[in-house]
Amino acid sequence: MSETVLDVRDLEAGYEPGVPIVRGASITVRKGEIVVVLGPNGAGKSSFIKAIAGLVPITGGTVFLDGRDITAAPAHTMVRLGLAFVPQTENIFPLMSVEDNLRVACGILERREIPGRIEEMYAAFPDLVRQRRTAAGNLSGGQRQMLAVARALIVHPKVLVLDEPSAGLSPKFVSMVFEMLAGIRKSGVTILLVEQNAKAALAIGDRAYVLVEGKDRHEGIASELWNDPVVAELYLGQRPQLHKGGAA
Ligand SMILES: Nc1ncnc2c1ncn2[C@@H]1O[C@H](COP(=O)(O)OP(=O)(O)O)[C@@H](O)[C@H]1O
Ligand SMILES: [Mg+2]
């Protein structure tokens, strides 16, 4: 079994004292895996990964990254510790050019590394090089997500954590985003992905967890989970909507 990169044990977190939103959730992400966190709307998926990233106060449990306890680490130290978080929205600077968006994401790199690393991102995401002088706000929805992911990857994170990268995108861009993530995993990057788009996420994932009411209710091999009765039950009300998303 390959080594554990992210180990989250019995995490409890919330926005107000005495109102836990994440209520004892545990997951493990191993090196090179794509791990998917699914769950109904309001299950606490965003709160869970934001807590891991230091953005929601943690009241119990632990988060280990590469064997190091990062439970109490402030959000601004996460990139240096090796955790790159791509929020669902506001994950780029719309008024800055594509290139400046990449440049300002290089904060922890040595200055001499930066130009080469930007070129590596352009090689990995050719759409971005064609638009390097374009204001990021003028990119298509799919290209914006590409830029957000490139900004996260540019510092060589140990784990890339994404909150619903396909949300709000048209079906064409949804497939583009999932293909991009599958490609990134192939290059050796470890990924933790929260998604509403269960079918498409399970298609590229290795393992998945289902979060319900702030707790991991179910875990399985991604390719098997779509047909799992527990998942079918949890998603029964949402399945038609998922198909409408175009990924079915
Ligand atoms: N900033 C916030 N302040 C207070 N409560 C919040 C905040 N963000 C989310 N919540 C609450 O946390 C619960 C889980 O929300 P969320 O983590 O966004 O779920 P999901 O991502 O699974 O849809 C919801 O009841 C929501 O109202
Ligand atoms: Mg969410």
mmCIF file of C-alpha atoms and ligand atoms in Angstrom:
data_model
loop_
_atom_site.group_PDB
_atom_site.id
_atom_site.type_symbol
_atom_site.label_atom_id
_atom_site.label_comp_id
_atom_site.label_asym_id
_atom_site.label_seq_id
_atom_site.Cartn_x
_atom_site.Cartn_y
_atom_site.Cartn_z
ATOM 1 C CA MET A 1 0.000 0.000 0.000
ATOM 2 C CA SER A 2 1.417 3.352 -0.955
ATOM 3 C CA GLU A 3 2.170 6.055 1.574
ATOM 4 C CA THR A 4 -0.487 8.256 3.150
ATOM 5 C CA VAL A 5 -0.275 11.924 2.170
ATOM 6 C CA LEU A 6 -3.337 13.282 3.960
ATOM 7 C CA ASP A 7 -4.850 11.658 7.017
ATOM 8 C CA VAL A 8 -7.895 13.299 8.560
ATOM 9 C CA ARG A 9 -9.158 11.724 11.801
ATOM 10 C CA ASP A 10 -12.521 12.440 13.472
ATOM 11 C CA LEU A 11 -12.560 16.037 12.330
ATOM 12 C CA GLU A 12 -15.003 18.400 14.002
ATOM 13 C CA ALA A 13 -15.374 21.952 12.745
ATOM 14 C CA GLY A 14 -17.903 24.750 12.520
ATOM 15 C CA TYR A 15 -18.441 28.452 12.159
ATOM 16 C CA GLU A 16 -19.948 29.196 15.562
ATOM 17 C CA PRO A 17 -19.154 27.762 19.009
ATOM 18 C CA GLY A 18 -21.469 24.890 19.856
ATOM 19 C CA VAL A 19 -22.732 24.486 16.270
ATOM 20 C CA PRO A 20 -20.631 21.711 14.727
ATOM 21 C CA ILE A 21 -21.005 21.363 10.955
ATOM 22 C CA VAL A 22 -18.294 18.743 10.425
ATOM 23 C CA ARG A 23 -19.054 16.055 12.982
ATOM 24 C CA GLY A 24 -16.354 13.432 13.208
ATOM 25 C CA ALA A 25 -15.285 12.962 9.581
ATOM 26 C CA SER A 26 -12.283 10.774 8.700
ATOM 27 C CA ILE A 27 -10.590 10.265 5.336
ATOM 28 C CA THR A 28 -7.233 9.074 4.042
ATOM 29 C CA VAL A 29 -5.574 10.142 0.795
ATOM 30 C CA ARG A 30 -2.612 8.104 -0.433
ATOM 31 C CA LYS A 31 0.180 9.290 -2.681
ATOM 32 C CA GLY A 32 -0.894 9.505 -6.325
ATOM 33 C CA GLU A 33 -4.583 8.942 -5.683
ATOM 34 C CA ILE A 34 -7.637 10.951 -6.643
ATOM 35 C CA VAL A 35 -9.969 10.751 -3.651
ATOM 36 C CA VAL A 36 -13.504 12.074 -4.114
ATOM 37 C CA VAL A 37 -15.797 13.377 -1.385
ATOM 38 C CA LEU A 38 -19.461 13.182 -2.374
ATOM 39 C CA GLY A 39 -22.584 14.032 -0.483
ATOM 40 C CA PRO A 40 -25.901 15.794 -0.682
ATOM 41 C CA ASN A 41 -26.116 19.564 -0.727
ATOM 42 C CA GLY A 42 -25.431 20.997 2.718
ATOM 43 C CA ALA A 43 -23.710 17.809 3.916
ATOM 44 C CA GLY A 44 -20.710 19.873 4.954
ATOM 45 C CA LYS A 45 -18.356 18.982 2.101
ATOM 46 C CA SER A 46 -17.091 22.520 1.594
ATOM 47 C CA SER A 47 -16.831 23.098 5.337
ATOM 48 C CA PHE A 48 -14.853 19.852 5.644
ATOM 49 C CA ILE A 49 -12.184 20.718 3.095
ATOM 50 C CA LYS A 50 -12.070 24.346 4.189
ATOM 51 C CA ALA A 51 -11.395 23.137 7.723
ATOM 52 C CA ILE A 52 -8.577 20.941 6.400
ATOM 53 C CA ALA A 53 -7.188 24.012 4.603
ATOM 54 C CA GLY A 54 -7.326 26.080 7.802
ATOM 55 C CA LEU A 55 -10.277 28.212 6.690
ATOM 56 C CA VAL A 56 -12.937 26.957 9.147
ATOM 57 C CA PRO A 57 -12.197 26.633 12.886
ATOM 58 C CA ILE A 58 -11.472 23.048 13.975
ATOM 59 C CA THR A 59 -12.861 21.978 17.349
ATOM 60 C CA GLY A 60 -11.808 18.340 17.367
ATOM 61 C CA GLY A 61 -9.831 15.661 15.560
ATOM 62 C CA THR A 62 -6.567 15.878 13.647
ATOM 63 C CA VAL A 63 -5.209 16.590 10.174
ATOM 64 C CA PHE A 64 -1.873 15.042 9.209
ATOM 65 C CA LEU A 65 -0.076 16.008 6.003
ATOM 66 C CA ASP A 66 2.865 13.780 5.139
ATOM 67 C CA GLY A 67 2.988 12.650 8.770
ATOM 68 C CA ARG A 68 3.033 16.185 10.145
ATOM 69 C CA ASP A 69 0.217 17.484 12.358
ATOM 70 C CA ILE A 70 -1.205 20.536 10.570
ATOM 71 C CA THR A 71 -4.481 20.687 12.535
ATOM 72 C CA ALA A 72 -3.684 24.098 14.008
ATOM 73 C CA ALA A 73 -1.793 25.522 11.031
ATOM 74 C CA PRO A 74 -3.184 28.855 9.782
ATOM 75 C CA ALA A 75 -4.511 28.966 6.207
ATOM 76 C CA HIS A 76 -1.712 31.198 4.931
ATOM 77 C CA THR A 77 0.900 28.582 5.875
ATOM 78 C CA MET A 78 -0.787 25.719 3.998
ATOM 79 C CA VAL A 79 0.931 26.281 0.656
ATOM 80 C CA ARG A 80 4.318 26.143 2.329
ATOM 81 C CA LEU A 81 3.295 22.968 4.155
ATOM 82 C CA GLY A 82 2.339 21.405 0.808
ATOM 83 C CA LEU A 83 -1.435 21.743 0.699
ATOM 84 C CA ALA A 84 -2.863 23.769 -2.195
ATOM 85 C CA PHE A 85 -6.568 24.582 -1.923
ATOM 86 C CA VAL A 86 -8.663 25.685 -4.906
ATOM 87 C CA PRO A 87 -11.910 27.229 -3.610
ATOM 88 C CA GLN A 88 -15.136 26.873 -5.553
ATOM 89 C CA THR A 89 -15.308 30.573 -6.413
ATOM 90 C CA GLU A 90 -12.985 33.568 -6.355
ATOM 91 C CA ASN A 91 -10.006 31.370 -7.143
ATOM 92 C CA ILE A 92 -8.375 33.790 -9.623
ATOM 93 C CA PHE A 93 -7.819 37.550 -9.816
ATOM 94 C CA PRO A 94 -10.146 38.606 -12.664
ATOM 95 C CA LEU A 95 -8.541 41.980 -13.377
ATOM 96 C CA MET A 96 -4.988 40.611 -13.572
ATOM 97 C CA SER A 97 -3.558 39.000 -16.691
ATOM 98 C CA VAL A 98 -3.249 35.231 -16.827
ATOM 99 C CA GLU A 99 0.516 35.563 -16.473
ATOM 100 C CA ASP A 100 0.294 37.839 -13.433
ATOM 101 C CA ASN A 101 -2.155 35.401 -11.844
ATOM 102 C CA LEU A 102 0.490 32.706 -12.201
ATOM 103 C CA ARG A 103 3.295 34.983 -11.058
ATOM 104 C CA VAL A 104 1.607 36.042 -7.816
ATOM 105 C CA ALA A 105 0.922 32.379 -7.007
ATOM 106 C CA CYS A 106 4.683 31.688 -6.961
ATOM 107 C CA GLY A 107 5.210 33.277 -3.532
ATOM 108 C CA ILE A 108 7.096 30.410 -1.916
ATOM 109 C CA LEU A 109 9.335 29.621 -4.915
ATOM 110 C CA GLU A 110 12.888 30.877 -5.263
ATOM 111 C CA ARG A 111 12.888 33.927 -7.542
ATOM 112 C CA ARG A 112 15.111 32.235 -10.132
ATOM 113 C CA GLU A 113 12.726 29.274 -10.375
ATOM 114 C CA ILE A 114 9.703 31.385 -11.272
ATOM 115 C CA PRO A 115 10.062 32.006 -15.041
ATOM 116 C CA GLY A 116 10.765 28.327 -15.706
ATOM 117 C CA ARG A 117 7.887 27.212 -13.558
ATOM 118 C CA ILE A 118 5.477 29.573 -15.365
ATOM 119 C CA GLU A 119 6.653 28.090 -18.673
ATOM 120 C CA GLU A 120 6.017 24.585 -17.278
ATOM 121 C CA MET A 121 2.444 25.587 -16.467
ATOM 122 C CA TYR A 122 2.013 26.934 -20.010
ATOM 123 C CA ALA A 123 3.327 23.641 -21.380
ATOM 124 C CA ALA A 124 0.829 21.740 -19.252
ATOM 125 C CA PHE A 125 -2.070 24.094 -20.072
ATOM 126 C CA PRO A 126 -1.632 25.301 -23.670
ATOM 127 C CA ASP A 127 -4.907 27.283 -23.544
ATOM 128 C CA LEU A 128 -3.288 29.560 -21.000
ATOM 129 C CA VAL A 129 -0.199 30.408 -23.031
ATOM 130 C CA ARG A 130 -2.382 31.689 -25.884
ATOM 131 C CA GLN A 131 -4.080 34.010 -23.392
ATOM 132 C CA ARG A 132 -1.131 34.997 -21.240
ATOM 133 C CA ARG A 133 -1.825 38.742 -21.642
ATOM 134 C CA THR A 134 -5.618 38.396 -21.301
ATOM 135 C CA ALA A 135 -7.327 39.566 -18.124
ATOM 136 C CA ALA A 136 -8.289 36.386 -16.298
ATOM 137 C CA GLY A 137 -11.875 37.622 -15.957
ATOM 138 C CA ASN A 138 -12.241 37.334 -19.740
ATOM 139 C CA LEU A 139 -11.403 33.613 -19.859
ATOM 140 C CA SER A 140 -14.102 30.997 -20.455
ATOM 141 C CA GLY A 141 -15.404 29.179 -17.375
ATOM 142 C CA GLY A 142 -13.308 26.120 -18.193
ATOM 143 C CA GLN A 143 -10.138 28.142 -18.757
ATOM 144 C CA ARG A 144 -10.668 29.973 -15.477
ATOM 145 C CA GLN A 145 -10.682 26.654 -13.640
ATOM 146 C CA MET A 146 -7.568 25.686 -15.578
ATOM 147 C CA LEU A 147 -5.870 28.864 -14.385
ATOM 148 C CA ALA A 148 -7.043 28.309 -10.802
ATOM 149 C CA VAL A 149 -5.571 24.802 -10.887
ATOM 150 C CA ALA A 150 -2.336 25.994 -12.513
ATOM 151 C CA ARG A 151 -1.992 28.617 -9.767
ATOM 152 C CA ALA A 152 -2.293 25.855 -7.173
ATOM 153 C CA LEU A 153 0.071 23.431 -8.929
ATOM 154 C CA ILE A 154 2.803 25.958 -9.633
ATOM 155 C CA VAL A 155 4.307 25.532 -6.145
ATOM 156 C CA HIS A 156 4.574 21.697 -6.361
ATOM 157 C CA PRO A 157 1.991 20.862 -3.663
ATOM 158 C CA LYS A 158 1.967 17.466 -1.945
ATOM 159 C CA VAL A 159 -1.798 17.459 -2.316
ATOM 160 C CA LEU A 160 -4.167 19.473 -4.488
ATOM 161 C CA VAL A 161 -7.550 20.045 -2.806
ATOM 162 C CA LEU A 162 -10.462 21.242 -4.960
ATOM 163 C CA ASP A 163 -13.990 22.333 -4.069
ATOM 164 C CA GLU A 164 -16.433 21.549 -6.906
ATOM 165 C CA PRO A 165 -14.269 22.579 -9.853
ATOM 166 C CA SER A 166 -17.089 21.711 -12.283
ATOM 167 C CA ALA A 167 -19.779 23.773 -10.548
ATOM 168 C CA GLY A 168 -21.592 26.190 -12.812
ATOM 169 C CA LEU A 169 -19.801 25.068 -15.975
ATOM 170 C CA SER A 170 -21.502 24.057 -19.201
ATOM 171 C CA PRO A 171 -21.257 20.319 -20.056
ATOM 172 C CA LYS A 172 -18.382 20.877 -22.506
ATOM 173 C CA PHE A 173 -16.294 22.588 -19.832
ATOM 174 C CA VAL A 174 -17.286 20.020 -17.220
ATOM 175 C CA SER A 175 -15.662 17.282 -19.315
ATOM 176 C CA MET A 176 -12.659 19.527 -19.909
ATOM 177 C CA VAL A 177 -12.149 20.019 -16.169
ATOM 178 C CA PHE A 178 -12.394 16.295 -15.391
ATOM 179 C CA GLU A 179 -10.017 15.416 -18.236
ATOM 180 C CA MET A 180 -7.595 18.013 -16.889
ATOM 181 C CA LEU A 181 -7.738 16.501 -13.378
ATOM 182 C CA ALA A 182 -7.204 12.977 -14.725
ATOM 183 C CA GLY A 183 -4.162 14.283 -16.618
ATOM 184 C CA ILE A 184 -2.762 15.989 -13.522
ATOM 185 C CA ARG A 185 -3.079 12.785 -11.527
ATOM 186 C CA LYS A 186 -1.220 10.941 -14.295
ATOM 187 C CA SER A 187 1.673 13.344 -13.802
ATOM 188 C CA GLY A 188 1.912 12.132 -10.190
ATOM 189 C CA VAL A 189 -0.048 14.767 -8.276
ATOM 190 C CA THR A 190 -2.245 13.619 -5.361
ATOM 191 C CA ILE A 191 -5.784 15.036 -5.468
ATOM 192 C CA LEU A 192 -8.638 15.455 -2.985
ATOM 193 C CA LEU A 193 -11.788 16.456 -4.835
ATOM 194 C CA VAL A 194 -15.196 17.502 -3.533
ATOM 195 C CA GLU A 195 -17.912 17.181 -6.184
ATOM 196 C CA GLN A 196 -21.662 17.343 -6.710
ATOM 197 C CA ASN A 197 -21.139 15.810 -10.119
ATOM 198 C CA ALA A 198 -20.892 12.321 -8.636
ATOM 199 C CA LYS A 199 -20.814 10.266 -11.794
ATOM 200 C CA ALA A 200 -18.068 12.248 -13.520
ATOM 201 C CA ALA A 201 -16.008 12.474 -10.324
ATOM 202 C CA LEU A 202 -16.262 8.729 -9.683
ATOM 203 C CA ALA A 203 -15.168 8.110 -13.281
ATOM 204 C CA ILE A 204 -11.763 9.733 -12.649
ATOM 205 C CA GLY A 205 -11.425 8.921 -8.918
ATOM 206 C CA ASP A 206 -9.686 5.999 -7.234
ATOM 207 C CA ARG A 207 -11.616 5.966 -3.977
ATOM 208 C CA ALA A 208 -14.531 7.974 -2.664
ATOM 209 C CA TYR A 209 -16.214 8.895 0.588
ATOM 210 C CA VAL A 210 -19.829 9.901 1.035
ATOM 211 C CA LEU A 211 -20.296 12.646 3.588
ATOM 212 C CA VAL A 212 -23.708 12.970 5.235
ATOM 213 C CA GLU A 213 -24.502 15.455 7.990
ATOM 214 C CA GLY A 214 -20.843 16.198 8.520
ATOM 215 C CA LYS A 215 -19.735 12.595 8.913
ATOM 216 C CA ASP A 216 -18.226 10.063 6.504
ATOM 217 C CA ARG A 217 -21.075 7.626 6.018
ATOM 218 C CA HIS A 218 -19.581 5.408 3.371
ATOM 219 C CA GLU A 219 -16.321 4.631 1.616
ATOM 220 C CA GLY A 220 -15.493 2.640 -1.464
ATOM 221 C CA ILE A 221 -13.630 2.092 -4.716
ATOM 222 C CA ALA A 222 -14.754 4.934 -6.981
ATOM 223 C CA SER A 223 -15.641 2.690 -9.925
ATOM 224 C CA GLU A 224 -17.883 0.538 -7.711
ATOM 225 C CA LEU A 225 -19.536 3.275 -5.720
ATOM 226 C CA TRP A 226 -21.917 4.586 -8.371
ATOM 227 C CA ASN A 227 -23.806 1.273 -8.295
ATOM 228 C CA ASP A 228 -23.611 0.903 -4.527
ATOM 229 C CA PRO A 229 -27.051 0.722 -2.868
ATOM 230 C CA VAL A 230 -26.071 3.163 -0.107
ATOM 231 C CA VAL A 231 -25.027 5.764 -2.653
ATOM 232 C CA ALA A 232 -28.108 5.097 -4.759
ATOM 233 C CA GLU A 233 -30.274 5.685 -1.703
ATOM 234 C CA LEU A 234 -28.458 8.888 -0.732
ATOM 235 C CA TYR A 235 -28.593 10.263 -4.230
ATOM 236 C CA LEU A 236 -32.024 9.022 -5.177
ATOM 237 C CA GLY A 237 -33.579 12.459 -5.011
ATOM 238 C CA GLN A 238 -30.636 14.012 -6.844
ATOM 239 C CA ARG A 239 -29.978 11.484 -9.593
ATOM 240 C CA PRO A 240 -32.134 13.071 -12.284
ATOM 241 C CA GLN A 241 -30.412 16.377 -11.583
ATOM 242 C CA LEU A 242 -26.978 14.757 -11.856
ATOM 243 C CA HIS A 243 -27.849 13.324 -15.256
ATOM 244 C CA LYS A 244 -29.105 16.691 -16.422
ATOM 245 C CA GLY A 245 -25.598 17.995 -15.731
ATOM 246 C CA GLY A 246 -24.533 16.278 -18.944
ATOM 247 C CA ALA A 247 -21.926 13.954 -17.483
ATOM 248 C CA ALA A 248 -24.131 10.868 -17.572
HETATM 249 N N1 LIG B 1 -19.791 30.755 6.378
HETATM 250 C C1 LIG B 1 -20.722 30.025 7.016
HETATM 251 N N2 LIG B 1 -21.230 30.409 8.201
HETATM 252 C C2 LIG B 1 -22.162 29.669 8.857
HETATM 253 N N3 LIG B 1 -22.653 28.493 8.393
HETATM 254 C C3 LIG B 1 -22.192 28.056 7.225
HETATM 255 C C4 LIG B 1 -21.205 28.777 6.466
HETATM 256 N N4 LIG B 1 -20.928 28.080 5.334
HETATM 257 C C5 LIG B 1 -21.704 26.977 5.376
HETATM 258 N N5 LIG B 1 -22.455 26.953 6.500
HETATM 259 C C6 LIG B 1 -23.410 25.905 6.882
HETATM 260 O O1 LIG B 1 -22.737 24.661 6.944
HETATM 261 C C7 LIG B 1 -23.568 23.612 6.443
HETATM 262 C C8 LIG B 1 -22.821 22.817 5.405
HETATM 263 O O2 LIG B 1 -22.532 23.657 4.308
HETATM 264 P P1 LIG B 1 -21.414 23.286 3.248
HETATM 265 O O3 LIG B 1 -20.175 22.898 3.943
HETATM 266 O O4 LIG B 1 -21.328 24.420 2.288
HETATM 267 O O5 LIG B 1 -22.053 21.992 2.545
HETATM 268 P P2 LIG B 1 -21.819 21.369 1.093
HETATM 269 O O6 LIG B 1 -20.551 21.912 0.555
HETATM 270 O O7 LIG B 1 -21.801 19.891 1.313
HETATM 271 O O8 LIG B 1 -23.011 21.771 0.270
HETATM 272 C C9 LIG B 1 -24.835 24.266 5.926
HETATM 273 O O9 LIG B 1 -25.841 24.097 6.896
HETATM 274 C C10 LIG B 1 -24.465 25.726 5.795
HETATM 275 O O10 LIG B 1 -25.579 26.542 6.034
HETATM 276 MG MG MG B 2 -20.046 22.970 -1.120
#
